[in-house]
Amino acid sequence: MPEGDTVFRAARMLDAALAGGTVTRFDLRVPQLATMDLTGETVHSVVPRGKHLLARIGSWTLHSHLKMEGEWHLYRPGERWRAPAFRARAIVATTDAEAVGFDLAELALVPTDRESELVGYLGPDPLSDAWNLDEAARRVGADSRAIHVAVLDQRNVAGFGNVYANEMLFVRGIHPETPGTDVDARGVLEVGTRMIRANRDRVERTFTGVDRRGERMWVYGRERRPCRRCGTPILSGSLGADPTRERNVFWCPRCQT
Protein backbone atom coordinates (compact mmCIF):
# COMPACT_ATOMS: atom_id res chain seq x y z
CA MET A 1 0.00 0.00 0.00
CA PRO A 2 1.71 3.24 -1.11
CA GLU A 3 2.48 5.54 1.80
CA GLY A 4 5.26 8.05 2.35
CA ASP A 5 8.00 5.45 2.57
CA THR A 6 6.93 3.84 -0.74
CA VAL A 7 6.94 7.21 -2.50
CA PHE A 8 10.33 8.06 -0.95
CA ARG A 9 11.86 4.88 -2.40
CA ALA A 10 10.26 5.47 -5.79
CA ALA A 11 11.57 9.04 -5.93
CA ARG A 12 15.06 7.94 -4.91
CA MET A 13 15.08 5.23 -7.60
CA LEU A 14 13.85 7.57 -10.34
CA ASP A 15 16.18 10.38 -9.32
CA ALA A 16 19.21 8.09 -9.43
CA ALA A 17 18.27 6.88 -12.92
CA LEU A 18 17.00 10.07 -14.55
CA ALA A 19 18.53 13.15 -12.89
CA GLY A 20 21.00 14.93 -15.14
CA GLY A 21 19.74 13.18 -18.26
CA THR A 22 18.08 14.66 -21.31
CA VAL A 23 14.53 13.54 -22.05
CA THR A 24 14.34 11.41 -25.20
CA ARG A 25 10.72 10.34 -24.80
CA PHE A 26 7.89 12.06 -22.96
CA ASP A 27 4.39 10.62 -23.16
CA LEU A 28 1.49 11.44 -20.82
CA ARG A 29 -1.47 9.20 -21.54
CA VAL A 30 -4.25 11.28 -20.06
CA PRO A 31 -6.43 13.46 -22.30
CA GLN A 32 -5.71 16.85 -20.72
CA LEU A 33 -1.92 16.36 -20.95
CA ALA A 34 -1.55 14.24 -24.08
CA THR A 35 -0.13 17.09 -26.20
CA MET A 36 2.59 18.09 -23.72
CA ASP A 37 6.12 17.21 -24.82
CA LEU A 38 9.29 17.85 -22.79
CA THR A 39 11.61 15.98 -25.13
CA GLY A 40 15.03 17.66 -25.07
CA GLU A 41 14.62 19.07 -21.57
CA THR A 42 16.90 18.12 -18.67
CA VAL A 43 15.64 16.11 -15.71
CA HIS A 44 16.82 18.11 -12.69
CA SER A 45 15.51 15.93 -9.87
CA VAL A 46 12.77 13.62 -8.68
CA VAL A 47 11.66 14.27 -5.10
CA PRO A 48 8.97 13.00 -2.72
CA ARG A 49 6.54 15.20 -0.82
CA GLY A 50 4.42 13.13 1.53
CA LYS A 51 2.56 10.72 -0.76
CA HIS A 52 3.24 12.88 -3.82
CA LEU A 53 6.06 12.47 -6.32
CA LEU A 54 7.53 15.49 -8.14
CA ALA A 55 9.75 15.14 -11.22
CA ARG A 56 11.35 18.47 -12.09
CA ILE A 57 12.07 18.58 -15.83
CA GLY A 58 13.28 21.78 -17.47
CA SER A 59 11.07 24.52 -16.06
CA TRP A 60 8.20 22.08 -15.40
CA THR A 61 7.16 19.73 -12.61
CA LEU A 62 5.46 16.43 -13.38
CA HIS A 63 3.31 15.57 -10.37
CA SER A 64 1.96 12.10 -9.68
CA HIS A 65 0.08 10.42 -6.86
CA LEU A 66 0.04 6.65 -6.50
CA LYS A 67 -3.16 6.34 -4.45
CA MET A 68 -3.88 2.61 -3.95
CA GLU A 69 -2.79 1.02 -7.23
CA GLY A 70 -0.20 3.32 -8.82
CA GLU A 71 3.47 2.47 -9.24
CA TRP A 72 6.53 3.63 -11.14
CA HIS A 73 8.74 1.10 -12.93
CA LEU A 74 12.25 1.65 -14.19
CA TYR A 75 13.56 -0.11 -17.33
CA ARG A 76 16.60 -0.17 -19.54
CA PRO A 77 15.96 1.29 -23.01
CA GLY A 78 14.09 -1.31 -25.05
CA GLU A 79 13.44 -3.61 -22.10
CA ARG A 80 10.03 -5.27 -22.01
CA TRP A 81 7.60 -3.77 -19.51
CA ARG A 82 6.42 -5.89 -16.61
CA ALA A 83 2.86 -4.50 -16.84
CA PRO A 84 0.50 -4.15 -19.82
CA ALA A 85 0.84 -0.98 -21.88
CA PHE A 86 -2.82 -0.01 -21.46
CA ARG A 87 -2.10 0.66 -17.76
CA ALA A 88 0.71 3.13 -18.51
CA ARG A 89 -0.14 6.75 -17.75
CA ALA A 90 3.28 8.41 -18.00
CA ILE A 91 6.56 7.65 -19.75
CA VAL A 92 9.76 9.63 -19.18
CA ALA A 93 12.87 8.28 -20.87
CA THR A 94 16.48 9.35 -21.22
CA THR A 95 19.35 7.74 -23.08
CA ASP A 96 20.06 5.43 -20.14
CA ALA A 97 16.68 4.70 -18.57
CA GLU A 98 12.93 4.60 -19.11
CA ALA A 99 10.51 5.38 -16.27
CA VAL A 100 6.90 4.25 -16.68
CA GLY A 101 4.08 5.20 -14.33
CA PHE A 102 1.30 2.61 -14.23
CA ASP A 103 -2.22 3.18 -12.87
CA LEU A 104 -1.37 6.64 -11.56
CA ALA A 105 -4.47 8.11 -9.91
CA GLU A 106 -3.36 11.72 -10.31
CA LEU A 107 -1.13 13.27 -12.94
CA ALA A 108 -0.43 16.96 -13.49
CA LEU A 109 2.16 19.11 -15.22
CA VAL A 110 2.76 22.64 -13.95
CA PRO A 111 5.56 25.22 -14.13
CA THR A 112 7.95 24.44 -11.28
CA ASP A 113 7.44 27.90 -9.78
CA ARG A 114 3.76 26.94 -9.32
CA GLU A 115 4.48 23.59 -7.67
CA SER A 116 3.06 24.83 -4.39
CA GLU A 117 -0.40 24.94 -5.99
CA LEU A 118 -0.34 21.14 -5.94
CA VAL A 119 1.42 20.33 -2.67
CA GLY A 120 1.56 23.57 -0.71
CA TYR A 121 -1.36 22.53 1.48
CA LEU A 122 0.52 19.53 2.89
CA GLY A 123 1.65 19.42 6.49
CA PRO A 124 5.22 18.64 7.59
CA ASP A 125 6.76 15.49 6.10
CA PRO A 126 8.71 13.16 8.45
CA LEU A 127 10.88 11.99 5.54
CA SER A 128 11.81 15.52 4.51
CA ASP A 129 14.97 17.36 5.54
CA ALA A 130 12.58 20.16 6.54
CA TRP A 131 10.62 17.93 8.96
CA ASN A 132 9.09 20.07 11.71
CA LEU A 133 7.86 17.86 14.53
CA ASP A 134 6.62 20.79 16.60
CA GLU A 135 4.41 22.10 13.81
CA ALA A 136 3.04 18.67 12.95
CA ALA A 137 2.25 18.01 16.63
CA ARG A 138 0.55 21.40 16.89
CA ARG A 139 -1.70 20.60 13.92
CA VAL A 140 -2.60 17.07 15.01
CA GLY A 141 -3.06 18.13 18.64
CA ALA A 142 -5.47 20.89 17.62
CA ASP A 143 -7.66 18.51 15.61
CA SER A 144 -10.74 17.52 17.62
CA ARG A 145 -11.62 14.61 15.32
CA ALA A 146 -10.65 11.01 16.11
CA ILE A 147 -6.85 10.75 16.33
CA HIS A 148 -6.86 8.13 13.57
CA VAL A 149 -8.53 10.65 11.25
CA ALA A 150 -6.27 13.50 12.39
CA VAL A 151 -3.10 11.52 11.61
CA LEU A 152 -4.38 10.59 8.14
CA ASP A 153 -5.23 14.19 7.25
CA GLN A 154 -2.33 15.17 4.99
CA ARG A 155 -2.86 18.82 5.91
CA ASN A 156 -1.75 17.95 9.44
CA VAL A 157 1.18 15.69 8.61
CA ALA A 158 2.18 14.37 5.19
CA GLY A 159 3.05 10.78 4.38
CA PHE A 160 1.31 8.59 6.95
CA GLY A 161 -1.37 6.26 5.61
CA ASN A 162 -3.76 3.81 7.20
CA VAL A 163 -1.21 1.11 8.03
CA TYR A 164 0.98 3.59 9.88
CA ALA A 165 -1.94 5.19 11.72
CA ASN A 166 -3.06 1.83 13.10
CA GLU A 167 0.42 0.74 14.13
CA MET A 168 1.40 4.09 15.66
CA LEU A 169 -1.68 4.22 17.84
CA PHE A 170 -1.19 0.67 19.07
CA VAL A 171 2.41 1.32 20.11
CA ARG A 172 1.30 4.45 22.00
CA GLY A 173 -1.66 2.63 23.61
CA ILE A 174 -4.27 5.02 22.18
CA HIS A 175 -7.76 4.06 21.10
CA PRO A 176 -8.28 5.23 17.48
CA GLU A 177 -11.48 7.16 18.35
CA THR A 178 -9.80 9.34 20.97
CA PRO A 179 -10.01 13.03 19.95
CA GLY A 180 -6.72 14.45 18.72
CA THR A 181 -7.02 17.20 21.31
CA ASP A 182 -6.89 14.58 24.11
CA VAL A 183 -3.74 12.85 22.84
CA ASP A 184 0.00 13.40 23.25
CA ALA A 185 0.33 14.23 19.57
CA ARG A 186 4.08 14.73 19.80
CA GLY A 187 4.53 11.25 21.25
CA VAL A 188 2.42 9.68 18.51
CA LEU A 189 4.38 11.47 15.79
CA GLU A 190 7.74 10.63 17.33
CA VAL A 191 6.81 6.94 17.13
CA GLY A 192 5.53 7.35 13.58
CA THR A 193 8.69 9.15 12.51
CA ARG A 194 10.90 6.37 13.84
CA MET A 195 8.74 3.79 12.07
CA ILE A 196 8.63 5.44 8.66
CA ARG A 197 12.32 6.34 8.67
CA ALA A 198 13.25 2.77 9.55
CA ASN A 199 10.98 1.36 6.86
CA ARG A 200 11.98 3.67 4.02
CA ASP A 201 15.04 1.50 3.28
CA ARG A 202 13.35 -1.88 3.75
CA VAL A 203 11.89 -4.09 1.05
CA GLU A 204 9.10 -5.13 3.45
CA ARG A 205 7.76 -2.89 6.19
CA THR A 206 7.97 -4.16 9.73
CA PHE A 207 6.51 -2.49 12.80
CA THR A 208 7.23 -5.21 15.33
CA GLY A 209 10.93 -5.44 14.51
CA VAL A 210 10.46 -8.99 13.24
CA ASP A 211 11.01 -9.33 9.50
CA ARG A 212 9.06 -12.54 8.88
CA ARG A 213 5.85 -12.91 6.92
CA GLY A 214 2.82 -12.73 9.20
CA GLU A 215 4.81 -11.22 12.08
CA ARG A 216 5.46 -7.67 10.88
CA MET A 217 2.27 -5.99 12.15
CA TRP A 218 1.02 -5.33 15.66
CA VAL A 219 -2.67 -4.88 14.80
CA TYR A 220 -3.21 -3.96 11.14
CA GLY A 221 -5.16 -6.69 9.35
CA ARG A 222 -5.20 -8.88 12.49
CA GLU A 223 -8.91 -8.77 13.39
CA ARG A 224 -9.89 -11.49 15.89
CA ARG A 225 -6.29 -12.65 16.21
CA PRO A 226 -4.60 -12.41 19.64
CA CYS A 227 -2.80 -9.22 20.57
CA ARG A 228 0.95 -9.79 20.45
CA ARG A 229 1.30 -8.13 23.86
CA CYS A 230 -1.63 -9.34 25.95
CA GLY A 231 -3.43 -12.03 23.92
CA THR A 232 -6.77 -10.20 23.75
CA PRO A 233 -8.49 -10.59 20.33
CA ILE A 234 -7.93 -7.59 18.06
CA LEU A 235 -11.05 -5.61 17.18
CA SER A 236 -11.79 -3.75 13.94
CA GLY A 237 -14.08 -1.05 12.65
CA SER A 238 -13.97 1.92 10.32
CA LEU A 239 -13.29 5.62 10.70
CA GLY A 240 -13.04 8.52 8.28
CA ALA A 241 -13.45 12.23 7.85
CA ASP A 242 -16.66 11.40 5.96
CA PRO A 243 -18.35 8.22 4.66
CA THR A 244 -16.41 8.36 1.38
CA ARG A 245 -13.05 8.34 3.16
CA GLU A 246 -13.55 5.66 5.78
CA ARG A 247 -10.61 3.36 6.48
CA ASN A 248 -10.34 0.08 8.34
CA VAL A 249 -9.10 0.48 11.88
CA PHE A 250 -7.70 -2.20 14.18
CA TRP A 251 -7.01 -2.01 17.91
CA CYS A 252 -6.51 -4.02 21.07
CA PRO A 253 -9.31 -3.21 23.56
CA ARG A 254 -7.00 -3.92 26.49
CA CYS A 255 -3.78 -2.22 25.33
CA GLN A 256 -5.41 0.79 23.69
CA THR A 257 -7.57 2.53 26.23
Coordinates of C-alpha atoms in Angstrom, one line a residue:
M1 CA 0.0 0.0 0.0
P2 CA 1.7 3.2 -1.1
E3 CA 2.5 5.5 1.8
G4 CA 5.3 8.1 2.4
D5 CA 8.0 5.4 2.6
T6 CA 6.9 3.8 -0.7
V7 CA 6.9 7.2 -2.5
F8 CA 10.3 8.1 -1.0
R9 CA 11.9 4.9 -2.4
A10 CA 10.3 5.5 -5.8
A11 CA 11.6 9.0 -5.9
R12 CA 15.1 7.9 -4.9
M13 CA 15.1 5.2 -7.6
L14 CA 13.8 7.6 -10.3
D15 CA 16.2 10.4 -9.3
A16 CA 19.2 8.1 -9.4
A17 CA 18.3 6.9 -12.9
L18 CA 17.0 10.1 -14.6
A19 CA 18.5 13.1 -12.9
G20 CA 21.0 14.9 -15.1
G21 CA 19.7 13.2 -18.3
T22 CA 18.1 14.7 -21.3
V23 CA 14.5 13.5 -22.0
T24 CA 14.3 11.4 -25.2
R25 CA 10.7 10.3 -24.8
F26 CA 7.9 12.1 -23.0
D27 CA 4.4 10.6 -23.2
L28 CA 1.5 11.4 -20.8
R29 CA -1.5 9.2 -21.5
V30 CA -4.3 11.3 -20.1
P31 CA -6.4 13.5 -22.3
Q32 CA -5.7 16.8 -20.7
L33 CA -1.9 16.4 -21.0
A34 CA -1.6 14.2 -24.1
T35 CA -0.1 17.1 -26.2
M36 CA 2.6 18.1 -23.7
D37 CA 6.1 17.2 -24.8
L38 CA 9.3 17.8 -22.8
T39 CA 11.6 16.0 -25.1
G40 CA 15.0 17.7 -25.1
E41 CA 14.6 19.1 -21.6
T42 CA 16.9 18.1 -18.7
V43 CA 15.6 16.1 -15.7
H44 CA 16.8 18.1 -12.7
S45 CA 15.5 15.9 -9.9
V46 CA 12.8 13.6 -8.7
V47 CA 11.7 14.3 -5.1
P48 CA 9.0 13.0 -2.7
R49 CA 6.5 15.2 -0.8
G50 CA 4.4 13.1 1.5
K51 CA 2.6 10.7 -0.8
H52 CA 3.2 12.9 -3.8
L53 CA 6.1 12.5 -6.3
L54 CA 7.5 15.5 -8.1
A55 CA 9.7 15.1 -11.2
R56 CA 11.3 18.5 -12.1
I57 CA 12.1 18.6 -15.8
G58 CA 13.3 21.8 -17.5
S59 CA 11.1 24.5 -16.1
W60 CA 8.2 22.1 -15.4
T61 CA 7.2 19.7 -12.6
L62 CA 5.5 16.4 -13.4
H63 CA 3.3 15.6 -10.4
S64 CA 2.0 12.1 -9.7
H65 CA 0.1 10.4 -6.9
L66 CA 0.0 6.7 -6.5
K67 CA -3.2 6.3 -4.4
M68 CA -3.9 2.6 -4.0
E69 CA -2.8 1.0 -7.2
G70 CA -0.2 3.3 -8.8
E71 CA 3.5 2.5 -9.2
W72 CA 6.5 3.6 -11.1
H73 CA 8.7 1.1 -12.9
L74 CA 12.2 1.7 -14.2
Y75 CA 13.6 -0.1 -17.3
R76 CA 16.6 -0.2 -19.5
P77 CA 16.0 1.3 -23.0
G78 CA 14.1 -1.3 -25.0
E79 CA 13.4 -3.6 -22.1
R80 CA 10.0 -5.3 -22.0
W81 CA 7.6 -3.8 -19.5
R82 CA 6.4 -5.9 -16.6
A83 CA 2.9 -4.5 -16.8
P84 CA 0.5 -4.2 -19.8
A85 CA 0.8 -1.0 -21.9
F86 CA -2.8 0.0 -21.5
R87 CA -2.1 0.7 -17.8
A88 CA 0.7 3.1 -18.5
R89 CA -0.1 6.7 -17.7
A90 CA 3.3 8.4 -18.0
I91 CA 6.6 7.6 -19.8
V92 CA 9.8 9.6 -19.2
A93 CA 12.9 8.3 -20.9
T94 CA 16.5 9.4 -21.2
T95 CA 19.3 7.7 -23.1
D96 CA 20.1 5.4 -20.1
A97 CA 16.7 4.7 -18.6
E98 CA 12.9 4.6 -19.1
A99 CA 10.5 5.4 -16.3
V100 CA 6.9 4.3 -16.7
G101 CA 4.1 5.2 -14.3
F102 CA 1.3 2.6 -14.2
D103 CA -2.2 3.2 -12.9
L104 CA -1.4 6.6 -11.6
A105 CA -4.5 8.1 -9.9
E106 CA -3.4 11.7 -10.3
L107 CA -1.1 13.3 -12.9
A108 CA -0.4 17.0 -13.5
L109 CA 2.2 19.1 -15.2
V110 CA 2.8 22.6 -14.0
P111 CA 5.6 25.2 -14.1
T112 CA 8.0 24.4 -11.3
D113 CA 7.4 27.9 -9.8
R114 CA 3.8 26.9 -9.3
E115 CA 4.5 23.6 -7.7
S116 CA 3.1 24.8 -4.4
E117 CA -0.4 24.9 -6.0
L118 CA -0.3 21.1 -5.9
V119 CA 1.4 20.3 -2.7
G120 CA 1.6 23.6 -0.7
Y121 CA -1.4 22.5 1.5
L122 CA 0.5 19.5 2.9
G123 CA 1.6 19.4 6.5
P124 CA 5.2 18.6 7.6
D125 CA 6.8 15.5 6.1
P126 CA 8.7 13.2 8.4
L127 CA 10.9 12.0 5.5
S128 CA 11.8 15.5 4.5
D129 CA 15.0 17.4 5.5
A130 CA 12.6 20.2 6.5
W131 CA 10.6 17.9 9.0
N132 CA 9.1 20.1 11.7
L133 CA 7.9 17.9 14.5
D134 CA 6.6 20.8 16.6
E135 CA 4.4 22.1 13.8
A136 CA 3.0 18.7 12.9
A137 CA 2.3 18.0 16.6
R138 CA 0.5 21.4 16.9
R139 CA -1.7 20.6 13.9
V140 CA -2.6 17.1 15.0
G141 CA -3.1 18.1 18.6
A142 CA -5.5 20.9 17.6
D143 CA -7.7 18.5 15.6
S144 CA -10.7 17.5 17.6
R145 CA -11.6 14.6 15.3
A146 CA -10.6 11.0 16.1
I147 CA -6.9 10.8 16.3
H148 CA -6.9 8.1 13.6
V149 CA -8.5 10.6 11.2
A150 CA -6.3 13.5 12.4
V151 CA -3.1 11.5 11.6
L152 CA -4.4 10.6 8.1
D153 CA -5.2 14.2 7.2
Q154 CA -2.3 15.2 5.0
R155 CA -2.9 18.8 5.9
N156 CA -1.8 18.0 9.4
V157 CA 1.2 15.7 8.6
A158 CA 2.2 14.4 5.2
G159 CA 3.0 10.8 4.4
F160 CA 1.3 8.6 6.9
G161 CA -1.4 6.3 5.6
N162 CA -3.8 3.8 7.2
V163 CA -1.2 1.1 8.0
Y164 CA 1.0 3.6 9.9
A165 CA -1.9 5.2 11.7
N166 CA -3.1 1.8 13.1
E167 CA 0.4 0.7 14.1
M168 CA 1.4 4.1 15.7
L169 CA -1.7 4.2 17.8
F170 CA -1.2 0.7 19.1
V171 CA 2.4 1.3 20.1
R172 CA 1.3 4.5 22.0
G173 CA -1.7 2.6 23.6
I174 CA -4.3 5.0 22.2
H175 CA -7.8 4.1 21.1
P176 CA -8.3 5.2 17.5
E177 CA -11.5 7.2 18.3
T178 CA -9.8 9.3 21.0
P179 CA -10.0 13.0 19.9
G180 CA -6.7 14.4 18.7
T181 CA -7.0 17.2 21.3
D182 CA -6.9 14.6 24.1
V183 CA -3.7 12.9 22.8
D184 CA 0.0 13.4 23.3
A185 CA 0.3 14.2 19.6
R186 CA 4.1 14.7 19.8
G187 CA 4.5 11.3 21.3
V188 CA 2.4 9.7 18.5
L189 CA 4.4 11.5 15.8
E190 CA 7.7 10.6 17.3
V191 CA 6.8 6.9 17.1
G192 CA 5.5 7.4 13.6
T193 CA 8.7 9.2 12.5
R194 CA 10.9 6.4 13.8
M195 CA 8.7 3.8 12.1
I196 CA 8.6 5.4 8.7
R197 CA 12.3 6.3 8.7
A198 CA 13.3 2.8 9.5
N199 CA 11.0 1.4 6.9
R200 CA 12.0 3.7 4.0
D201 CA 15.0 1.5 3.3
R202 CA 13.4 -1.9 3.7
V203 CA 11.9 -4.1 1.1
E204 CA 9.1 -5.1 3.4
R205 CA 7.8 -2.9 6.2
T206 CA 8.0 -4.2 9.7
F207 CA 6.5 -2.5 12.8
T208 CA 7.2 -5.2 15.3
G209 CA 10.9 -5.4 14.5
V210 CA 10.5 -9.0 13.2
D211 CA 11.0 -9.3 9.5
R212 CA 9.1 -12.5 8.9
R213 CA 5.8 -12.9 6.9
G214 CA 2.8 -12.7 9.2
E215 CA 4.8 -11.2 12.1
R216 CA 5.5 -7.7 10.9
M217 CA 2.3 -6.0 12.1
W218 CA 1.0 -5.3 15.7
V219 CA -2.7 -4.9 14.8
Y220 CA -3.2 -4.0 11.1
G221 CA -5.2 -6.7 9.4
R222 CA -5.2 -8.9 12.5
E223 CA -8.9 -8.8 13.4
R224 CA -9.9 -11.5 15.9
R225 CA -6.3 -12.7 16.2
P226 CA -4.6 -12.4 19.6
C227 CA -2.8 -9.2 20.6
R228 CA 1.0 -9.8 20.5
R229 CA 1.3 -8.1 23.9
C230 CA -1.6 -9.3 25.9
G231 CA -3.4 -12.0 23.9
T232 CA -6.8 -10.2 23.7
P233 CA -8.5 -10.6 20.3
I234 CA -7.9 -7.6 18.1
L235 CA -11.1 -5.6 17.2
S236 CA -11.8 -3.8 13.9
G237 CA -14.1 -1.0 12.7
S238 CA -14.0 1.9 10.3
L239 CA -13.3 5.6 10.7
G240 CA -13.0 8.5 8.3
A241 CA -13.5 12.2 7.8
D242 CA -16.7 11.4 6.0
P243 CA -18.3 8.2 4.7
T244 CA -16.4 8.4 1.4
R245 CA -13.0 8.3 3.2
E246 CA -13.6 5.7 5.8
R247 CA -10.6 3.4 6.5
N248 CA -10.3 0.1 8.3
V249 CA -9.1 0.5 11.9
F250 CA -7.7 -2.2 14.2
W251 CA -7.0 -2.0 17.9
C252 CA -6.5 -4.0 21.1
P253 CA -9.3 -3.2 23.6
R254 CA -7.0 -3.9 26.5
C255 CA -3.8 -2.2 25.3
Q256 CA -5.4 0.8 23.7
T257 CA -7.6 2.5 26.2

